[in-house]
mmCIF file of C-alpha atoms in Angstrom:
data_model
loop_
_atom_site.group_PDB
_atom_site.id
_atom_site.type_symbol
_atom_site.label_atom_id
_atom_site.label_comp_id
_atom_site.label_asym_id
_atom_site.label_seq_id
_atom_site.Cartn_x
_atom_site.Cartn_y
_atom_site.Cartn_z
ATOM 1 C CA UNK A 1 0.313 -0.119 -0.446
ATOM 2 C CA UNK A 2 1.572 3.550 -0.706
ATOM 3 C CA UNK A 3 -0.626 5.286 2.770
ATOM 4 C CA UNK A 4 -2.108 8.336 0.587
ATOM 5 C CA UNK A 5 -4.699 10.217 2.845
ATOM 6 C CA UNK A 6 -3.187 7.934 5.952
ATOM 7 C CA UNK A 7 -0.157 9.986 5.518
ATOM 8 C CA UNK A 8 -1.904 13.468 6.805
ATOM 9 C CA UNK A 9 -2.762 11.694 10.069
ATOM 10 C CA UNK A 10 -0.122 9.020 10.723
ATOM 11 C CA UNK A 11 2.307 10.723 12.813
ATOM 12 C CA UNK A 12 -1.246 12.299 14.843
ATOM 13 C CA UNK A 13 -2.313 8.328 15.752
ATOM 14 C CA UNK A 14 0.708 6.457 16.389
ATOM 15 C CA UNK A 15 1.595 9.285 18.803
ATOM 16 C CA UNK A 16 2.782 5.877 21.210
ATOM 17 C CA UNK A 17 5.196 4.520 18.908
ATOM 18 C CA UNK A 18 8.065 4.629 21.404
ATOM 19 C CA UNK A 19 10.933 5.507 18.537
ATOM 20 C CA UNK A 20 13.298 6.765 21.361
ATOM 21 C CA UNK A 21 12.945 2.927 22.483
ATOM 22 C CA UNK A 22 13.727 1.534 19.026
ATOM 23 C CA UNK A 23 16.378 4.102 18.121
ATOM 24 C CA UNK A 24 17.895 3.198 21.408
ATOM 25 C CA UNK A 25 18.042 -0.473 20.718
ATOM 26 C CA UNK A 26 18.997 -0.221 17.282
ATOM 27 C CA UNK A 27 22.082 2.136 18.455
ATOM 28 C CA UNK A 28 22.745 -0.467 21.343
ATOM 29 C CA UNK A 29 22.671 -3.189 19.037
ATOM 30 C CA UNK A 30 25.019 -1.573 15.763
ATOM 31 C CA UNK A 31 27.421 -0.511 18.964
ATOM 32 C CA UNK A 32 27.857 -3.977 20.069
ATOM 33 C CA UNK A 33 28.492 -5.042 16.328
ATOM 34 C CA UNK A 34 31.180 -2.276 16.354
ATOM 35 C CA UNK A 35 29.358 -0.173 14.628
ATOM 36 C CA UNK A 36 29.113 3.290 15.265
ATOM 37 C CA UNK A 37 28.715 4.965 12.422
ATOM 38 C CA UNK A 38 28.222 5.207 8.557
ATOM 39 C CA UNK A 39 25.331 4.841 5.494
ATOM 40 C CA UNK A 40 21.943 2.864 7.679
ATOM 41 C CA UNK A 41 19.000 2.624 5.338
ATOM 42 C CA UNK A 42 15.913 2.982 7.155
ATOM 43 C CA UNK A 43 12.994 0.912 4.405
ATOM 44 C CA UNK A 44 9.791 1.255 4.484
ATOM 45 C CA UNK A 45 10.788 4.853 6.757
ATOM 46 C CA UNK A 46 7.268 6.176 6.312
ATOM 47 C CA UNK A 47 7.129 10.015 7.949
ATOM 48 C CA UNK A 48 10.593 9.463 8.964
ATOM 49 C CA UNK A 49 10.400 9.532 12.540
ATOM 50 C CA UNK A 50 13.637 7.408 13.248
ATOM 51 C CA UNK A 51 15.072 8.263 10.690
ATOM 52 C CA UNK A 52 15.653 11.756 11.644
ATOM 53 C CA UNK A 53 16.950 9.881 15.719
ATOM 54 C CA UNK A 54 19.168 8.131 13.751
ATOM 55 C CA UNK A 55 20.909 10.753 12.515
ATOM 56 C CA UNK A 56 21.277 12.902 14.975
ATOM 57 C CA UNK A 57 23.346 10.156 16.410
ATOM 58 C CA UNK A 58 25.708 10.500 13.482
ATOM 59 C CA UNK A 59 24.486 7.758 10.822
ATOM 60 C CA UNK A 60 24.606 8.769 7.330
ATOM 61 C CA UNK A 61 20.696 7.476 6.362
ATOM 62 C CA UNK A 62 18.915 6.544 3.600
ATOM 63 C CA UNK A 63 14.631 6.525 3.672
ATOM 64 C CA UNK A 64 13.083 5.126 1.305
ATOM 65 C CA UNK A 65 9.164 4.472 1.227
ATOM 66 C CA UNK A 66 6.845 3.866 -1.709
ATOM 67 C CA UNK A 67 4.527 6.620 -0.421
ATOM 68 C CA UNK A 68 5.211 10.286 -1.889
ATOM 69 C CA UNK A 69 2.881 11.654 0.707
ATOM 70 C CA UNK A 70 4.383 9.946 3.971
ATOM 71 C CA UNK A 71 7.861 11.506 2.083
ATOM 72 C CA UNK A 72 7.090 14.415 2.113
ATOM 73 C CA UNK A 73 6.156 14.487 5.869
ATOM 74 C CA UNK A 74 9.056 13.151 6.199
ATOM 75 C CA UNK A 75 11.651 15.926 4.054
ATOM 76 C CA UNK A 76 10.212 18.254 6.823
ATOM 77 C CA UNK A 77 10.447 16.736 9.922
ATOM 78 C CA UNK A 78 14.180 16.207 8.667
ATOM 79 C CA UNK A 79 14.080 20.116 7.590
ATOM 80 C CA UNK A 80 13.407 21.029 10.718
ATOM 81 C CA UNK A 81 15.622 18.769 12.448
ATOM 82 C CA UNK A 82 19.078 20.282 9.983
ATOM 83 C CA UNK A 83 19.125 16.719 9.236
ATOM 84 C CA UNK A 84 20.886 15.858 6.104
ATOM 85 C CA UNK A 85 19.054 12.777 4.958
ATOM 86 C CA UNK A 86 18.595 11.355 1.378
ATOM 87 C CA UNK A 87 14.438 10.240 1.036
ATOM 88 C CA UNK A 88 14.225 7.809 -1.912
ATOM 89 C CA UNK A 89 10.531 7.277 -3.071
ATOM 90 C CA UNK A 90 10.840 3.105 -3.681
ATOM 91 C CA UNK A 91 8.961 0.092 -3.556
ATOM 92 C CA UNK A 92 11.040 -2.094 -0.896
ATOM 93 C CA UNK A 93 10.948 -4.824 -3.934
ATOM 94 C CA UNK A 94 12.347 -2.494 -6.098
ATOM 95 C CA UNK A 95 15.425 -1.427 -3.956
ATOM 96 C CA UNK A 96 17.790 0.152 -5.655
ATOM 97 C CA UNK A 97 20.578 1.636 -4.370
ATOM 98 C CA UNK A 98 24.142 3.609 -5.281
ATOM 99 C CA UNK A 99 26.775 1.854 -2.888
ATOM 100 C CA UNK A 100 26.371 -0.398 -0.067
ATOM 101 C CA UNK A 101 24.544 0.087 3.739
ATOM 102 C CA UNK A 102 26.078 -0.795 7.260
ATOM 103 C CA UNK A 103 22.723 -1.254 7.546
ATOM 104 C CA UNK A 104 18.553 -1.717 7.438
ATOM 105 C CA UNK A 105 16.133 -0.716 9.966
ATOM 106 C CA UNK A 106 12.631 -1.914 8.593
ATOM 107 C CA UNK A 107 9.902 -1.203 11.488
ATOM 108 C CA UNK A 108 6.750 -1.377 12.757
ATOM 109 C CA UNK A 109 5.159 -3.821 10.676
ATOM 110 C CA UNK A 110 6.175 -2.753 7.347
ATOM 111 C CA UNK A 111 7.522 -5.938 6.124
ATOM 112 C CA UNK A 112 3.675 -7.489 6.739
ATOM 113 C CA UNK A 113 2.458 -5.612 4.399
ATOM 114 C CA UNK A 114 4.141 -7.914 1.669
ATOM 115 C CA UNK A 115 1.777 -10.304 0.037
ATOM 116 C CA UNK A 116 3.670 -13.242 0.164
ATOM 117 C CA UNK A 117 7.026 -15.638 1.624
ATOM 118 C CA UNK A 118 8.505 -15.654 -1.705
ATOM 119 C CA UNK A 119 8.213 -11.284 -1.810
ATOM 120 C CA UNK A 120 9.515 -11.012 1.629
ATOM 121 C CA UNK A 121 12.452 -12.930 0.120
ATOM 122 C CA UNK A 122 12.865 -10.661 -2.713
ATOM 123 C CA UNK A 123 13.205 -8.021 -0.450
ATOM 124 C CA UNK A 124 15.958 -10.280 1.918
ATOM 125 C CA UNK A 125 17.857 -10.350 -1.177
ATOM 126 C CA UNK A 126 17.673 -6.787 -2.094
ATOM 127 C CA UNK A 127 18.512 -5.696 1.361
ATOM 128 C CA UNK A 128 21.268 -8.419 1.325
ATOM 129 C CA UNK A 129 23.005 -7.103 -1.847
ATOM 130 C CA UNK A 130 23.492 -3.590 -0.640
ATOM 131 C CA UNK A 131 25.002 -4.751 2.821
ATOM 132 C CA UNK A 132 28.849 -5.003 3.452
ATOM 133 C CA UNK A 133 29.784 -7.868 4.317
ATOM 134 C CA UNK A 134 29.193 -8.095 8.544
ATOM 135 C CA UNK A 135 26.481 -5.258 7.499
ATOM 136 C CA UNK A 136 23.480 -6.037 10.381
ATOM 137 C CA UNK A 137 19.655 -5.429 9.245
ATOM 138 C CA UNK A 138 17.022 -5.218 12.082
ATOM 139 C CA UNK A 139 13.025 -5.552 11.550
ATOM 140 C CA UNK A 140 10.283 -6.386 12.929
ATOM 141 C CA UNK A 141 7.093 -7.984 12.314
ATOM 142 C CA UNK A 142 3.806 -8.809 13.249
ATOM 143 C CA UNK A 143 3.469 -12.187 14.589
ATOM 144 C CA UNK A 144 0.219 -14.814 14.006
ATOM 145 C CA UNK A 145 -0.566 -14.549 17.931
ATOM 146 C CA UNK A 146 -0.831 -10.806 17.213
ATOM 147 C CA UNK A 147 -3.324 -11.365 14.513
ATOM 148 C CA UNK A 148 -5.038 -14.256 15.367
ATOM 149 C CA UNK A 149 -5.357 -13.431 18.849
ATOM 150 C CA UNK A 150 -5.773 -9.118 19.299
ATOM 151 C CA UNK A 151 -5.715 -7.222 15.428
ATOM 152 C CA UNK A 152 -8.521 -10.809 14.174
ATOM 153 C CA UNK A 153 -11.973 -9.168 13.192
ATOM 154 C CA UNK A 154 -11.854 -6.134 15.539
ATOM 155 C CA UNK A 155 -12.346 -2.572 15.636
ATOM 156 C CA UNK A 156 -10.860 -0.079 17.071
ATOM 157 C CA UNK A 157 -11.373 4.212 17.759
ATOM 158 C CA UNK A 158 -9.022 6.670 17.717
ATOM 159 C CA UNK A 159 -9.837 10.390 18.390
ATOM 160 C CA UNK A 160 -6.681 12.783 18.824
ATOM 161 C CA UNK A 161 -7.052 16.563 18.495
ATOM 162 C CA UNK A 162 -9.899 17.579 15.697
ATOM 163 C CA UNK A 163 -9.683 14.251 13.991
ATOM 164 C CA UNK A 164 -11.386 10.581 14.509
ATOM 165 C CA UNK A 165 -9.993 7.174 12.913
ATOM 166 C CA UNK A 166 -12.392 3.962 13.018
ATOM 167 C CA UNK A 167 -10.391 0.570 12.325
ATOM 168 C CA UNK A 168 -12.041 -2.149 11.012
ATOM 169 C CA UNK A 169 -10.028 -5.993 10.946
ATOM 170 C CA UNK A 170 -11.478 -9.056 9.044
ATOM 171 C CA UNK A 171 -9.671 -11.972 9.688
ATOM 172 C CA UNK A 172 -9.081 -14.223 6.798
ATOM 173 C CA UNK A 173 -6.291 -17.111 7.912
ATOM 174 C CA UNK A 174 -3.031 -15.388 8.768
ATOM 175 C CA UNK A 175 -4.207 -12.228 6.627
ATOM 176 C CA UNK A 176 -6.072 -9.194 8.468
ATOM 177 C CA UNK A 177 -7.746 -7.398 5.646
ATOM 178 C CA UNK A 178 -8.065 -3.399 7.688
ATOM 179 C CA UNK A 179 -10.553 -0.573 6.769
ATOM 180 C CA UNK A 180 -9.487 3.116 7.828
ATOM 181 C CA UNK A 181 -11.897 5.734 7.994
ATOM 182 C CA UNK A 182 -11.101 9.299 9.057
ATOM 183 C CA UNK A 183 -13.187 11.778 9.850
ATOM 184 C CA UNK A 184 -11.153 15.443 10.370
ATOM 185 C CA UNK A 185 -13.305 19.079 11.275
ATOM 186 C CA UNK A 186 -12.866 21.548 8.670
ATOM 187 C CA UNK A 187 -13.089 25.098 9.454
ATOM 188 C CA UNK A 188 -16.387 25.526 8.723
ATOM 189 C CA UNK A 189 -17.490 23.000 11.966
ATOM 190 C CA UNK A 190 -17.594 20.012 9.284
ATOM 191 C CA UNK A 191 -16.338 16.839 9.375
ATOM 192 C CA UNK A 192 -13.913 15.388 6.179
ATOM 193 C CA UNK A 193 -14.371 11.768 4.632
ATOM 194 C CA UNK A 194 -10.470 9.684 3.658
ATOM 195 C CA UNK A 195 -10.512 6.406 3.564
ATOM 196 C CA UNK A 196 -7.743 3.861 3.320
ATOM 197 C CA UNK A 197 -7.795 0.376 2.831
ATOM 198 C CA UNK A 198 -5.188 -2.851 2.529
ATOM 199 C CA UNK A 199 -3.867 -5.784 4.252
ATOM 200 C CA UNK A 200 -1.490 -7.281 6.608
ATOM 201 C CA UNK A 201 0.222 -10.904 6.392
ATOM 202 C CA UNK A 202 1.698 -12.748 8.657
ATOM 203 C CA UNK A 203 4.374 -15.293 8.810
ATOM 204 C CA UNK A 204 5.787 -18.299 10.640
ATOM 205 C CA UNK A 205 9.134 -17.644 11.996
ATOM 206 C CA UNK A 206 11.137 -20.061 11.579
ATOM 207 C CA UNK A 207 9.531 -19.073 7.076
ATOM 208 C CA UNK A 208 10.795 -16.173 8.589
ATOM 209 C CA UNK A 209 14.688 -17.756 9.608
ATOM 210 C CA UNK A 210 14.743 -19.299 6.150
ATOM 211 C CA UNK A 211 14.181 -17.057 4.316
ATOM 212 C CA UNK A 212 17.435 -14.356 5.848
ATOM 213 C CA UNK A 213 19.903 -17.626 6.247
ATOM 214 C CA UNK A 214 18.822 -18.242 2.314
ATOM 215 C CA UNK A 215 19.178 -14.663 1.603
ATOM 216 C CA UNK A 216 23.160 -14.570 3.157
ATOM 217 C CA UNK A 217 21.870 -13.341 6.737
ATOM 218 C CA UNK A 218 23.335 -15.093 9.530
ATOM 219 C CA UNK A 219 20.178 -14.648 12.455
ATOM 220 C CA UNK A 220 22.039 -12.420 16.094
ATOM 221 C CA UNK A 221 18.619 -13.022 17.644
ATOM 222 C CA UNK A 222 15.241 -12.552 17.874
ATOM 223 C CA UNK A 223 13.496 -10.422 20.641
ATOM 224 C CA UNK A 224 9.766 -10.163 21.180
ATOM 225 C CA UNK A 225 10.181 -6.168 21.138
ATOM 226 C CA UNK A 226 12.706 -3.466 21.112
ATOM 227 C CA UNK A 227 13.670 -4.492 24.644
ATOM 228 C CA UNK A 228 15.781 -7.372 24.475
ATOM 229 C CA UNK A 229 13.688 -9.791 26.015
ATOM 230 C CA UNK A 230 12.801 -13.441 24.246
ATOM 231 C CA UNK A 231 10.356 -13.996 22.141
ATOM 232 C CA UNK A 232 7.530 -16.080 23.262
ATOM 233 C CA UNK A 233 4.440 -17.184 22.713
ATOM 234 C CA UNK A 234 2.073 -14.050 23.234
ATOM 235 C CA UNK A 235 4.611 -11.651 21.576
ATOM 236 C CA UNK A 236 2.637 -9.606 19.099
ATOM 237 C CA UNK A 237 5.982 -8.291 17.325
ATOM 238 C CA UNK A 238 8.997 -10.375 16.667
ATOM 239 C CA UNK A 239 12.066 -8.247 16.793
ATOM 240 C CA UNK A 240 15.035 -9.483 14.135
ATOM 241 C CA UNK A 241 18.534 -8.817 14.142
ATOM 242 C CA UNK A 242 20.695 -10.503 11.377
ATOM 243 C CA UNK A 243 24.432 -9.987 10.246
ATOM 244 C CA UNK A 244 25.174 -10.418 6.260
ATOM 245 C CA UNK A 245 27.414 -12.943 6.691
ATOM 246 C CA UNK A 246 31.244 -13.002 5.039
ATOM 247 C CA UNK A 247 32.758 -14.717 2.500
ATOM 248 C CA UNK A 248 34.837 -17.233 2.830
ATOM 249 C CA UNK A 249 38.708 -16.701 2.132
#
């Protein structure tokens, strides 16, 4: 999906995301791997909240996203922080960089938007292609548990300031179909309605592990969140850390 109308409301309805926690997790992991700077890719960077934080930590950041609207918000956010970030409008399954990177991060279940395990492998293969030997890949996915027990066939209402979001899910196997309706108050007191729809698919952890190994990565760890705690049966998010394998000889 490309997040058209959603881009306008994204930050206001995701203000509970702890980007500082994610940034600390990523930076701590990279430091343990002896990486304290260099070229870093924020894959599916959205409105750039994490990209800006990582730039402020001294990394040279590239942010890619499929949505021009999300990238527009990201560029404005980077400009407000005087962060020198290169933003590229790209589908993650068509990733094309100008050289190699030392790290890729892909957060907030962006990979769940991919429709098949073949697409997962294609993205991993492209990330591997552009990653230096010994480089790091950090990403998260929503788990099957979250799709079946939390998102499921449930509906949610979020209200923030002058806007309201009605979120309706329908579960189809391991895929959640999501319908979003946004209601934004105008200057004359009336409300405008915007709608978005998309799907997210959950993948088995073993399938993800196998895809990483097949595309040249060594798994460093699998966590139940951005806090170094081990994954469990009721974890809603799985965070993977992997290293690009070094060639022999």
